[in-house]
Amino acid sequence: VVIGSRCEPMLHPNFTTVINKFLAKGIKVIVETFGNVLPENLTEISDFPGVTFVFKIDAQNENTYRIVHPNGDYKVAIDNYNKVKDLEFKTYFQIARTVETESDIEKLLKDKQPDVLIKKYSSYCGTLPDKKSVDLSPLERFECYHLRRELYLDSSLNAYYCMYSDKKIGNAANESIAELMSKLKSAYVSHAVGEPEDFCRQCDDY
């Protein structure tokens, strides 16, 4: 289970309780965070190896960070990243590859900083500016793996076509996971025969 794809999960007042609910069921958890807040009770998480933290810092220095995250605080994010690492959680430093971050990525690779994730930039089906530094799209489009293996839910249990789209397909409060995945299977078949949704044509995250 990935928590925080389009939000800041550590703002939730019962963050550790939610994490422990998943861990109690044997479900591993990945927490994606911008790193500007940190719950004081992280040590109450019951199974440290069962949780992975991904810090979406997206910069190797404060100048780049101000461009990418103008409302964030680089020093706070780095400090929180180090605090979580010191607690011996599995922790990654993530940077999206964009025109602004290309030189930062080069330095991170040159310095051989461990546990760095370089993420492909997404325009969220064309709703964000295209900031890709390089076009990594396949020459021929193929069916989307997100539809095949993922189900994106928001905090109200609304289910979406995918994490990059705002198209709702149902709600997990009154439909089973199997029913929702069946809808995604139909969408996957449409992709396979070359008939994706119009917003999918704006996306290269398939």
XYZ file of N, CA, C and O in Angstrom:
824
model
N 0.852 -1.176 0.000
C 0.000 0.000 0.000
C 0.893 1.233 0.000
O 1.783 1.364 0.844
N 0.658 2.131 -0.964
C 1.405 3.389 -1.035
C 0.504 4.500 -0.495
O -0.607 4.685 -0.973
N 0.989 5.219 0.504
C 0.212 6.296 1.119
C 0.863 7.628 0.782
O 2.057 7.819 1.006
N 0.068 8.548 0.218
C 0.570 9.898 0.006
C 0.916 10.248 -1.414
O 1.692 11.168 -1.655
N 0.322 9.549 -2.392
C 0.663 9.819 -3.790
C 0.383 11.262 -4.194
O 1.153 11.860 -4.941
N -0.733 11.830 -3.718
C -1.089 13.187 -4.118
C -1.383 14.068 -2.899
O -2.152 15.014 -2.989
N -0.763 13.753 -1.771
C -1.059 14.520 -0.558
C 0.119 14.394 0.408
O 1.132 13.790 0.082
N -0.034 14.958 1.596
C 0.978 14.818 2.642
C 0.397 13.956 3.766
O -0.351 14.453 4.613
N 0.702 12.672 3.781
C 0.077 11.759 4.741
C 0.453 12.028 6.193
O -0.305 11.714 7.104
N 1.618 12.642 6.431
C 2.041 12.838 7.809
C 1.288 13.959 8.512
O 1.496 14.213 9.695
N 0.395 14.642 7.783
C -0.480 15.623 8.418
C -1.654 14.951 9.133
O -2.347 15.584 9.933
N -1.888 13.663 8.843
C -3.020 12.975 9.465
C -2.771 12.834 10.968
O -1.704 12.391 11.389
N -3.760 13.211 11.804
C -3.552 13.176 13.258
C -3.316 11.764 13.805
O -2.734 11.607 14.881
N -3.782 10.738 13.077
C -3.612 9.354 13.531
C -2.706 8.575 12.584
O -2.940 7.399 12.302
N -1.662 9.239 12.105
C -0.776 8.649 11.100
C -0.242 7.276 11.520
O -0.372 6.297 10.794
N 0.355 7.186 12.700
C 0.955 5.915 13.113
C -0.108 4.836 13.335
O 0.144 3.655 13.079
N -1.296 5.231 13.788
C -2.384 4.260 13.981
C -2.778 3.640 12.645
O -2.974 2.420 12.545
N -2.889 4.479 11.617
C -3.237 3.985 10.277
C -2.166 3.017 9.769
O -2.479 1.932 9.256
N -0.896 3.404 9.932
C 0.199 2.546 9.483
C 0.145 1.198 10.190
O 0.275 0.132 9.563
N -0.068 1.213 11.502
C -0.093 -0.036 12.269
C -1.263 -0.928 11.887
O -1.164 -2.151 11.988
N -2.384 -0.340 11.440
C -3.531 -1.143 10.984
C -3.130 -1.984 9.776
O -3.480 -3.165 9.679
N -2.405 -1.371 8.840
C -1.937 -2.116 7.667
C -0.921 -3.176 8.070
O -0.984 -4.328 7.629
N 0.028 -2.803 8.925
C 1.081 -3.730 9.329
C 0.505 -4.937 10.061
O 0.995 -6.059 9.906
N -0.555 -4.710 10.842
C -1.182 -5.809 11.585
C -1.789 -6.856 10.655
O -1.949 -8.023 11.029
N -2.119 -6.430 9.428
C -2.665 -7.354 8.428
C -1.577 -7.929 7.523
O -1.874 -8.586 6.522
N -0.324 -7.649 7.856
C 0.781 -8.169 7.059
C 1.009 -7.421 5.764
O 1.648 -7.929 4.841
N 0.483 -6.188 5.671
C 0.613 -5.385 4.454
C 1.783 -4.417 4.613
O 1.835 -3.633 5.562
N 2.732 -4.472 3.685
C 3.849 -3.533 3.710
C 3.388 -2.163 3.237
O 2.506 -2.061 2.381
N 3.983 -1.117 3.781
C 3.540 0.248 3.517
C 4.697 1.093 2.983
O 5.808 1.042 3.510
N 4.407 1.867 1.927
C 5.338 2.878 1.431
C 4.707 4.241 1.696
O 3.576 4.486 1.280
N 5.423 5.097 2.392
C 4.935 6.442 2.702
C 5.679 7.433 1.829
O 6.898 7.564 1.919
N 4.934 8.133 0.961
C 5.522 9.179 0.125
C 5.245 10.523 0.790
O 4.097 10.889 1.005
N 6.308 11.260 1.126
C 6.155 12.506 1.884
C 7.028 13.609 1.298
O 8.083 13.339 0.712
N 6.580 14.854 1.463
C 7.399 16.000 1.085
C 8.394 16.358 2.194
O 9.300 17.145 1.992
N 8.177 15.793 3.380
C 9.161 15.910 4.448
C 9.112 17.158 5.295
O 9.981 17.360 6.137
N 8.105 18.009 5.129
C 8.071 19.255 5.900
C 7.367 19.127 7.251
O 7.350 20.065 8.038
N 6.755 17.969 7.478
C 6.184 17.676 8.806
C 6.602 16.265 9.192
O 6.840 15.424 8.330
N 6.689 16.022 10.499
C 7.096 14.713 10.984
C 6.386 14.427 12.306
O 6.556 15.180 13.261
N 5.568 13.376 12.371
C 4.915 13.041 13.642
C 5.954 12.731 14.721
O 6.987 12.127 14.441
N 5.649 13.130 15.942
C 6.589 12.897 17.042
C 6.613 11.440 17.478
O 7.570 10.998 18.130
N 5.564 10.673 17.135
C 5.451 9.306 17.650
C 5.777 8.244 16.604
O 5.199 7.157 16.599
N 6.705 8.534 15.699
C 7.066 7.549 14.670
C 7.557 6.241 15.276
O 7.386 5.165 14.685
N 8.186 6.315 16.449
C 8.704 5.090 17.071
C 7.590 4.162 17.542
O 7.856 3.023 17.919
N 6.331 4.629 17.494
C 5.202 3.761 17.856
C 4.791 2.844 16.708
O 3.926 1.987 16.875
N 5.399 3.029 15.540
C 5.142 2.105 14.430
C 5.649 0.733 14.839
O 6.781 0.586 15.303
N 4.807 -0.274 14.663
C 5.071 -1.579 15.265
C 6.110 -2.418 14.537
O 6.711 -3.305 15.114
N 6.318 -2.141 13.246
C 7.213 -2.997 12.458
C 8.057 -2.132 11.525
O 7.654 -1.866 10.395
N 9.209 -1.705 11.975
C 10.048 -0.802 11.180
C 10.387 -1.370 9.800
O 10.302 -0.653 8.805
N 10.765 -2.659 9.671
C 11.093 -3.181 8.337
C 9.896 -3.208 7.374
O 10.080 -3.298 6.163
N 8.684 -3.115 7.922
C 7.498 -3.165 7.066
C 7.133 -1.838 6.443
O 6.188 -1.749 5.658
N 7.877 -0.768 6.780
C 7.542 0.575 6.300
C 8.736 1.179 5.558
O 9.861 1.141 6.043
N 8.459 1.744 4.383
C 9.473 2.453 3.610
C 9.046 3.904 3.455
O 7.883 4.176 3.145
N 9.965 4.822 3.678
C 9.683 6.245 3.503
C 10.383 6.758 2.249
O 11.576 6.514 2.048
N 9.631 7.471 1.416
C 10.180 8.109 0.223
C 10.006 9.614 0.379
O 8.877 10.118 0.402
N 11.109 10.326 0.510
C 11.068 11.780 0.688
C 11.177 12.454 -0.680
O 12.202 12.365 -1.355
N 10.091 13.121 -1.083
C 10.027 13.779 -2.394
C 10.641 15.177 -2.293
O 9.947 16.186 -2.353
N 11.955 15.219 -2.166
C 12.654 16.489 -1.967
C 12.956 17.169 -3.298
O 12.925 18.395 -3.424
N 13.242 16.388 -4.324
C 13.347 16.895 -5.706
C 14.429 17.947 -5.915
O 14.339 18.738 -6.848
N 15.439 17.969 -5.078
C 16.517 18.945 -5.257
C 17.726 18.508 -4.439
O 17.581 17.881 -3.388
N 18.886 18.898 -4.918
C 20.118 18.573 -4.209
C 20.646 19.790 -3.440
O 21.530 19.665 -2.623
N 20.063 20.949 -3.712
C 20.485 22.162 -3.002
C 19.275 23.073 -2.793
O 18.221 22.897 -3.405
N 19.449 24.049 -1.930
C 18.334 24.906 -1.535
C 17.827 25.788 -2.675
O 16.627 26.068 -2.776
N 18.707 26.221 -3.563
C 18.281 27.083 -4.670
C 17.311 26.355 -5.597
O 16.274 26.899 -5.987
N 17.650 25.128 -5.955
C 16.749 24.343 -6.813
C 15.454 24.041 -6.077
O 14.366 24.090 -6.654
N 15.565 23.731 -4.802
C 14.387 23.390 -4.001
C 13.372 24.524 -3.998
O 12.167 24.298 -4.097
N 13.860 25.769 -3.898
C 12.947 26.920 -3.887
C 12.157 27.014 -5.186
O 11.017 27.482 -5.205
N 12.760 26.587 -6.297
C 12.081 26.619 -7.591
C 11.016 25.524 -7.659
O 9.877 25.758 -8.081
N 11.388 24.326 -7.214
C 10.490 23.172 -7.330
C 9.400 23.198 -6.264
O 8.243 22.882 -6.535
N 9.764 23.552 -5.038
C 8.816 23.573 -3.917
C 8.831 24.958 -3.253
O 9.385 25.131 -2.156
N 8.245 25.967 -3.895
C 8.337 27.336 -3.361
C 7.705 27.514 -1.993
O 8.046 28.451 -1.272
N 6.792 26.621 -1.604
C 6.145 26.750 -0.300
C 6.753 25.838 0.761
O 6.267 25.774 1.890
N 7.809 25.124 0.390
C 8.430 24.203 1.332
C 9.642 24.810 2.015
O 10.004 25.960 1.777
N 10.261 24.010 2.870
C 11.456 24.442 3.595
C 12.512 23.353 3.425
O 12.394 22.268 3.991
N 13.536 23.642 2.636
C 14.560 22.649 2.298
C 15.263 22.115 3.543
O 15.444 20.899 3.694
N 15.639 23.008 4.446
C 16.384 22.580 5.629
C 15.544 21.671 6.515
O 16.040 20.675 7.070
N 14.257 21.991 6.646
C 13.358 21.153 7.445
C 13.198 19.782 6.788
O 13.248 18.739 7.457
N 13.007 19.769 5.468
C 12.821 18.508 4.750
C 14.048 17.612 4.883
O 13.932 16.404 5.136
N 15.231 18.185 4.713
C 16.471 17.412 4.837
C 16.653 16.916 6.264
O 17.051 15.768 6.506
N 16.356 17.774 7.233
C 16.485 17.392 8.639
C 15.558 16.225 8.967
O 15.961 15.263 9.633
N 14.309 16.289 8.482
C 13.355 15.209 8.743
C 13.754 13.924 8.024
O 13.594 12.823 8.563
N 14.292 14.063 6.823
C 14.803 12.907 6.085
C 15.888 12.197 6.901
O 15.875 10.966 7.061
N 16.810 12.965 7.448
C 17.894 12.382 8.242
C 17.386 11.775 9.545
O 17.891 10.734 9.994
N 16.371 12.402 10.154
C 15.805 11.855 11.388
C 15.189 10.484 11.149
O 15.374 9.557 11.953
N 14.459 10.340 10.038
C 13.824 9.055 9.737
C 14.883 7.999 9.407
O 14.776 6.835 9.819
N 15.926 8.401 8.682
C 17.024 7.471 8.408
C 17.688 7.024 9.698
O 18.015 5.839 9.867
N 17.886 7.950 10.630
C 18.537 7.629 11.893
C 17.706 6.659 12.738
O 18.258 5.930 13.579
N 16.383 6.660 12.513
C 15.521 5.702 13.208
C 15.608 4.303 12.582
O 14.986 3.361 13.065
N 16.379 4.213 11.489
C 16.647 2.950 10.791
C 15.445 2.395 10.038
O 15.319 1.195 9.824
N 14.544 3.307 9.615
C 13.550 2.922 8.621
C 14.262 2.835 7.269
O 15.277 3.508 7.042
N 13.718 2.040 6.352
C 14.211 2.081 4.973
C 13.751 3.414 4.381
O 12.550 3.704 4.323
N 14.707 4.242 3.963
C 14.404 5.623 3.585
C 15.073 5.981 2.270
O 16.255 5.698 2.075
N 14.308 6.602 1.363
C 14.832 7.003 0.064
C 14.675 8.502 -0.141
O 13.713 9.112 0.322
N 15.614 9.056 -0.867
C 15.605 10.460 -1.285
C 15.179 10.463 -2.751
O 15.864 9.912 -3.601
N 14.021 11.070 -3.046
C 13.496 11.045 -4.418
C 13.654 12.394 -5.098
O 13.437 13.442 -4.480
N 14.011 12.347 -6.369
C 14.116 13.571 -7.160
C 13.502 13.314 -8.530
O 13.833 12.338 -9.204
N 12.542 14.145 -8.915
C 11.917 14.021 -10.226
C 12.820 14.646 -11.284
O 13.386 15.725 -11.067
N 12.943 13.979 -12.417
C 13.843 14.464 -13.464
C 13.135 15.522 -14.307
O 12.236 15.226 -15.086
N 13.551 16.770 -14.126
C 12.953 17.889 -14.859
C 14.069 18.802 -15.364
O 15.245 18.618 -15.038
N 13.670 19.817 -16.131
C 14.662 20.775 -16.632
C 15.352 21.500 -15.482
O 16.515 21.885 -15.589
N 14.630 21.680 -14.346
C 15.226 22.396 -13.218
C 16.186 21.517 -12.418
O 17.108 22.020 -11.781
N 15.958 20.212 -12.415
C 16.715 19.339 -11.508
C 17.815 18.529 -12.190
O 18.505 17.759 -11.521
N 17.989 18.694 -13.488
C 18.946 17.862 -14.214
C 20.365 17.969 -13.651
O 21.058 16.968 -13.459
N 20.824 19.196 -13.350
C 22.180 19.356 -12.831
C 22.299 18.786 -11.418
O 23.349 18.260 -11.035
N 21.218 18.878 -10.633
C 21.220 18.297 -9.287
C 21.361 16.782 -9.353
O 22.080 16.174 -8.550
N 20.665 16.172 -10.314
C 20.741 14.720 -10.471
C 22.157 14.292 -10.839
O 22.687 13.307 -10.306
N 22.774 15.053 -11.729
C 24.154 14.741 -12.122
C 25.087 14.753 -10.907
O 25.950 13.888 -10.767
N 24.895 15.728 -10.016
C 25.754 15.816 -8.830
C 25.471 14.659 -7.874
O 26.394 14.079 -7.284
N 24.195 14.302 -7.699
C 23.848 13.190 -6.825
C 24.485 11.893 -7.313
O 25.002 11.095 -6.524
N 24.450 11.690 -8.629
C 25.049 10.482 -9.200
C 26.568 10.521 -9.082
O 27.211 9.509 -8.785
N 27.144 11.697 -9.319
C 28.597 11.838 -9.221
C 29.082 11.581 -7.800
O 30.120 10.938 -7.573
N 28.317 12.077 -6.809
C 28.689 11.896 -5.408
C 28.335 10.496 -4.893
O 28.659 10.154 -3.750
N 27.631 9.715 -5.741
C 27.229 8.347 -5.386
C 26.446 8.309 -4.076
O 26.665 7.457 -3.214
N 25.532 9.266 -3.937
C 24.696 9.281 -2.742
C 23.804 8.043 -2.741
O 23.118 7.767 -3.723
N 23.798 7.282 -1.656
C 23.000 6.050 -1.634
C 21.503 6.319 -1.515
O 21.083 7.394 -1.077
N 20.732 5.330 -1.895
C 19.277 5.358 -1.701
C 18.600 6.558 -2.362
O 17.722 7.198 -1.788
N 19.013 6.864 -3.583
C 18.382 7.935 -4.356
C 17.446 7.315 -5.397
O 17.823 6.381 -6.105
N 16.223 7.825 -5.466
C 15.273 7.412 -6.499
C 15.121 8.556 -7.493
O 14.778 9.673 -7.104
N 15.376 8.293 -8.764
C 15.163 9.300 -9.804
C 13.835 8.976 -10.475
O 13.678 7.920 -11.092
N 12.877 9.863 -10.329
C 11.514 9.615 -10.804
C 11.253 10.356 -12.101
O 11.675 11.504 -12.263
N 10.555 9.707 -12.991
C 10.155 10.341 -14.240
C 9.101 11.410 -13.934
O 8.185 11.184 -13.160
N 9.230 12.573 -14.538
C 8.270 13.659 -14.317
C 6.937 13.331 -14.979
O 6.896 12.804 -16.099
N 5.845 13.634 -14.292
C 4.510 13.449 -14.859
C 3.777 14.779 -14.942
O 3.823 15.585 -14.005
N 3.102 15.006 -16.050
C 2.284 16.213 -16.201
C 0.844 15.972 -15.761
O -0.011 16.828 -15.928
N 0.572 14.798 -15.179
C -0.776 14.439 -14.735
C -1.804 14.657 -15.847
O -2.704 15.483 -15.738
N -1.597 13.873 -16.908
C -2.510 13.879 -18.065
C -2.639 15.270 -18.686
O -3.722 15.669 -19.136
N -1.544 16.022 -18.673
C -1.539 17.321 -19.327
C -2.037 18.474 -18.484
O -2.140 19.606 -18.970
N -2.326 18.231 -17.181
C -2.824 19.320 -16.339
C -1.685 20.179 -15.774
O -1.924 21.293 -15.327
N -0.457 19.668 -15.803
C 0.710 20.423 -15.353
C 1.603 20.752 -16.543
O 1.543 20.077 -17.575
N 2.439 21.777 -16.429
C 3.349 22.116 -17.536
C 4.300 20.962 -17.834
O 4.659 20.183 -16.948
N 4.689 20.856 -19.092
C 5.650 19.832 -19.485
C 7.055 20.304 -19.100
O 7.606 21.205 -19.723
N 7.637 19.692 -18.070
C 8.967 20.076 -17.606
C 9.986 18.961 -17.801
O 11.052 18.971 -17.191
N 9.667 17.986 -18.634
C 10.597 16.882 -18.854
C 11.881 17.380 -19.498
O 11.857 18.173 -20.439
N 12.994 16.896 -18.985
C 14.295 17.259 -19.561
C 14.640 16.363 -20.737
O 15.493 16.695 -21.553
N 13.977 15.216 -20.821
C 14.204 14.283 -21.924
C 12.926 13.479 -22.127
O 12.196 13.211 -21.178
N 12.618 13.146 -23.371
C 11.417 12.367 -23.679
C 11.759 10.883 -23.591
O 12.529 10.359 -24.395
N 11.191 10.214 -22.592
C 11.443 8.794 -22.380
C 10.297 7.919 -22.863
O 10.241 6.735 -22.553
N 9.386 8.495 -23.646
C 8.222 7.740 -24.114
C 8.644 6.638 -25.079
O 9.517 6.854 -25.923
N 8.027 5.452 -24.975
C 8.292 4.400 -25.967
C 7.882 4.863 -27.362
O 7.004 5.717 -27.520
N 8.523 4.313 -28.377
C 8.198 4.703 -29.747
C 6.777 4.305 -30.109
O 6.102 4.992 -30.869
N 6.322 3.182 -29.575
C 4.947 2.736 -29.816
C 4.216 2.638 -28.489
O 4.754 2.098 -27.519
N 3.004 3.161 -28.459
C 2.217 3.120 -27.227
C 1.766 1.691 -26.934
O 1.442 0.930 -27.839
N 1.749 1.333 -25.656
C 1.223 0.027 -25.256
C 0.285 0.225 -24.073
O 0.154 1.336 -23.551
N -0.385 -0.843 -23.665
C -1.383 -0.733 -22.610
C -0.745 -0.311 -21.283
O 0.397 -0.631 -20.996
N -1.516 0.408 -20.458
C -0.990 1.057 -19.250
C -0.879 0.076 -18.086
O -1.872 -0.538 -17.680
N 0.313 -0.031 -17.527
C 0.508 -0.963 -16.412
C -0.189 -0.481 -15.141
O -0.517 -1.290 -14.264
N -0.447 0.825 -15.016
C -1.165 1.320 -13.830
C -2.568 0.703 -13.765
O -3.035 0.346 -12.687
N -3.218 0.581 -14.914
C -4.557 0.002 -14.948
C -4.523 -1.488 -14.617
O -5.487 -2.038 -14.093
N -3.408 -2.123 -14.916
C -3.304 -3.566 -14.710
C -3.065 -3.928 -13.238
O -3.537 -4.958 -12.769
N -2.360 -3.054 -12.504
C -1.910 -3.502 -11.184
C -2.169 -2.526 -10.043
O -1.799 -2.815 -8.910
N -2.798 -1.389 -10.290
C -2.968 -0.409 -9.221
C -4.424 0.028 -9.081
O -5.172 0.043 -10.048
N -4.786 0.395 -7.851
C -6.081 1.011 -7.587
C -5.820 2.236 -6.727
O -5.298 2.123 -5.609
N -6.171 3.413 -7.250
C -5.913 4.661 -6.533
C -7.169 5.133 -5.813
O -8.215 5.341 -6.426
N -7.072 5.293 -4.478
C -8.173 5.778 -3.653
C -7.759 7.059 -2.950
O -6.610 7.193 -2.527
N -8.713 8.007 -2.801
C -8.422 9.183 -1.987
C -8.898 8.924 -0.556
O -9.372 7.826 -0.228
N -8.777 9.917 0.318
C -9.099 9.712 1.727
C -10.591 9.503 1.983
O -10.980 9.074 3.071
N -11.428 9.785 0.972
C -12.867 9.530 1.098
C -13.253 8.205 0.441
O -14.440 7.926 0.251
N -12.252 7.424 0.052
C -12.424 6.116 -0.591
C -12.977 6.217 -2.008
O -13.437 5.215 -2.563
N -12.960 7.416 -2.597
C -13.273 7.519 -4.017
C -12.175 6.812 -4.809
O -10.989 6.979 -4.524
N -12.589 6.027 -5.791
C -11.638 5.320 -6.650
C -11.534 6.063 -7.976
O -12.535 6.539 -8.513
N -10.310 6.142 -8.497
C -10.058 6.894 -9.720
C -9.503 5.976 -10.807
O -8.980 4.896 -10.537
N -9.645 6.453 -12.028
C -9.116 5.733 -13.189
C -7.643 5.397 -12.977
O -7.190 4.301 -13.257
N -6.902 6.361 -12.465
C -5.513 6.135 -12.060
C -5.082 7.315 -11.192
O -5.832 8.279 -11.038
N -3.869 7.253 -10.651
C -3.426 8.330 -9.768
C -3.157 9.625 -10.513
O -3.038 10.687 -9.905
N -3.065 9.574 -11.833
C -2.768 10.774 -12.615
C -4.030 11.438 -13.161
O -3.955 12.509 -13.729
N -5.167 10.771 -13.006
C -6.419 11.267 -13.577
C -7.394 11.670 -12.481
O -7.385 11.121 -11.381
N -8.283 12.624 -12.784
C -9.336 13.021 -11.852
C -10.662 12.318 -12.145
O -11.681 12.625 -11.531
N -10.662 11.355 -13.074
C -11.889 10.631 -13.425
C -12.200 9.574 -12.369
O -11.429 8.637 -12.145
N -13.363 9.714 -11.694
C -13.769 8.744 -10.676
C -14.444 7.536 -11.333
O -15.182 7.671 -12.306
N -14.176 6.356 -10.757
C -14.816 5.136 -11.272
C -15.724 4.487 -10.228
O -16.403 3.506 -10.518
N -15.752 5.025 -8.999
C -16.594 4.446 -7.958
C -16.088 4.826 -6.586
O -15.293 5.748 -6.429
N -16.553 4.084 -5.585
C -16.158 4.360 -4.202
C -16.056 3.035 -3.450
O -16.972 2.213 -3.487
N -14.936 2.840 -2.778
C -14.683 1.575 -2.093
C -15.542 1.386 -0.847
O -15.549 0.299 -0.268
N -16.282 2.434 -0.443
C -17.172 2.293 0.706
C -18.418 1.496 0.342
O -19.029 0.859 1.205
N -18.809 1.530 -0.934
C -20.018 0.797 -1.326
C -19.802 -0.142 -2.511
O -20.772 -0.699 -3.035
N -18.551 -0.309 -2.952
C -18.223 -1.283 -3.986
C -17.006 -2.078 -3.533
O -16.134 -1.558 -2.842
N -16.975 -3.339 -3.914
C -15.838 -4.168 -3.512
C -14.607 -3.821 -4.345
O -14.708 -3.243 -5.430
N -13.442 -4.187 -3.826
C -12.199 -3.985 -4.569
C -12.262 -4.744 -5.895
O -11.818 -4.247 -6.931
N -12.858 -5.942 -5.861
C -12.975 -6.744 -7.091
C -13.810 -6.015 -8.142
O -13.485 -6.043 -9.335
N -14.904 -5.365 -7.710
C -15.748 -4.624 -8.655
C -14.996 -3.448 -9.265
O -15.095 -3.184 -10.464
N -14.241 -2.746 -8.437
C -13.487 -1.602 -8.930
C -12.376 -2.048 -9.882
O -12.151 -1.429 -10.926
N -11.696 -3.132 -9.539
C -10.637 -3.636 -10.411
C -11.196 -4.150 -11.730
O -10.530 -4.099 -12.760
N -12.435 -4.640 -11.711
C -13.078 -5.083 -12.950
C -13.263 -3.912 -13.915
O -13.100 -4.047 -15.128
N -13.583 -2.732 -13.358
C -13.718 -1.530 -14.195
C -12.369 -1.155 -14.813
O -12.295 -0.764 -15.983
N -11.314 -1.284 -14.023
C -9.985 -0.973 -14.543
C -9.562 -1.992 -15.598
O -8.868 -1.657 -16.557
N -10.019 -3.247 -15.426
C -9.695 -4.269 -16.424
C -10.312 -3.897 -17.767
O -9.683 -4.050 -18.817
N -11.544 -3.383 -17.745
C -12.196 -2.954 -18.991
C -11.415 -1.814 -19.633
O -11.234 -1.770 -20.854
N -10.930 -0.878 -18.797
C -10.135 0.236 -19.317
C -8.827 -0.283 -19.907
O -8.360 0.211 -20.945
N -8.243 -1.298 -19.279
C -6.986 -1.883 -19.751
C -7.183 -2.533 -21.123
O -6.351 -2.396 -22.022
N -8.316 -3.207 -21.281
C -8.627 -3.832 -22.575
C -8.749 -2.771 -23.661
O -8.267 -2.951 -24.788
N -9.376 -1.630 -23.324
C -9.492 -0.537 -24.299
C -8.108 -0.043 -24.718
O -7.862 0.242 -25.893
N -7.193 0.051 -23.766
C -5.816 0.439 -24.087
C -5.182 -0.588 -25.028
O -4.487 -0.232 -25.981
N -5.434 -1.866 -24.726
C -4.793 -2.943 -25.486
C -5.214 -2.944 -26.954
O -4.441 -3.352 -27.823
N -6.432 -2.468 -27.230
C -6.912 -2.436 -28.624
C -6.720 -1.051 -29.248
O -7.271 -0.760 -30.306
N -5.944 -0.187 -28.551
C -5.612 1.122 -29.113
C -6.684 2.168 -28.968
O -6.748 3.109 -29.772
N -7.548 2.034 -27.933
C -8.619 3.007 -27.724
C -8.584 3.566 -26.299
O -9.524 3.423 -25.527
N -7.486 4.227 -25.919
C -7.408 4.806 -24.565
C -8.311 6.026 -24.422
O -8.769 6.595 -25.420
N -8.573 6.411 -23.191
C -9.321 7.640 -22.924
C -8.552 8.832 -23.510
O -7.331 8.788 -23.666
N -9.291 9.918 -23.799
C -8.634 11.101 -24.374
C -7.544 11.640 -23.449
O -6.473 12.042 -23.920
N -7.813 11.649 -22.121
C -6.796 12.192 -21.215
C -5.561 11.288 -21.164
O -4.460 11.746 -20.879
N -5.741 9.999 -21.458
C -4.596 9.086 -21.482
C -3.643 9.439 -22.630
O -2.434 9.204 -22.526
N -4.184 9.983 -23.678
C -3.352 10.346 -24.836
C -2.392 11.487 -24.498
O -1.418 11.727 -25.204
N -2.710 12.233 -23.404
C -1.843 13.330 -22.957
C -0.763 12.840 -22.002
O 0.038 13.627 -21.506
N -0.781 11.533 -21.688
C 0.069 10.989 -20.638
C 1.066 9.989 -21.208
O 0.736 9.252 -22.141
N 2.270 9.980 -20.664
C 3.252 8.980 -21.092
C 3.748 8.144 -19.896
O 4.847 7.610 -19.916
N 2.914 8.037 -18.873
C 3.288 7.248 -17.693
C 2.808 5.808 -17.775
O 2.782 5.108 -16.770
N 2.401 5.390 -18.955
C 1.877 4.027 -19.075
C 2.973 2.985 -19.028
O 2.691 1.794 -18.971
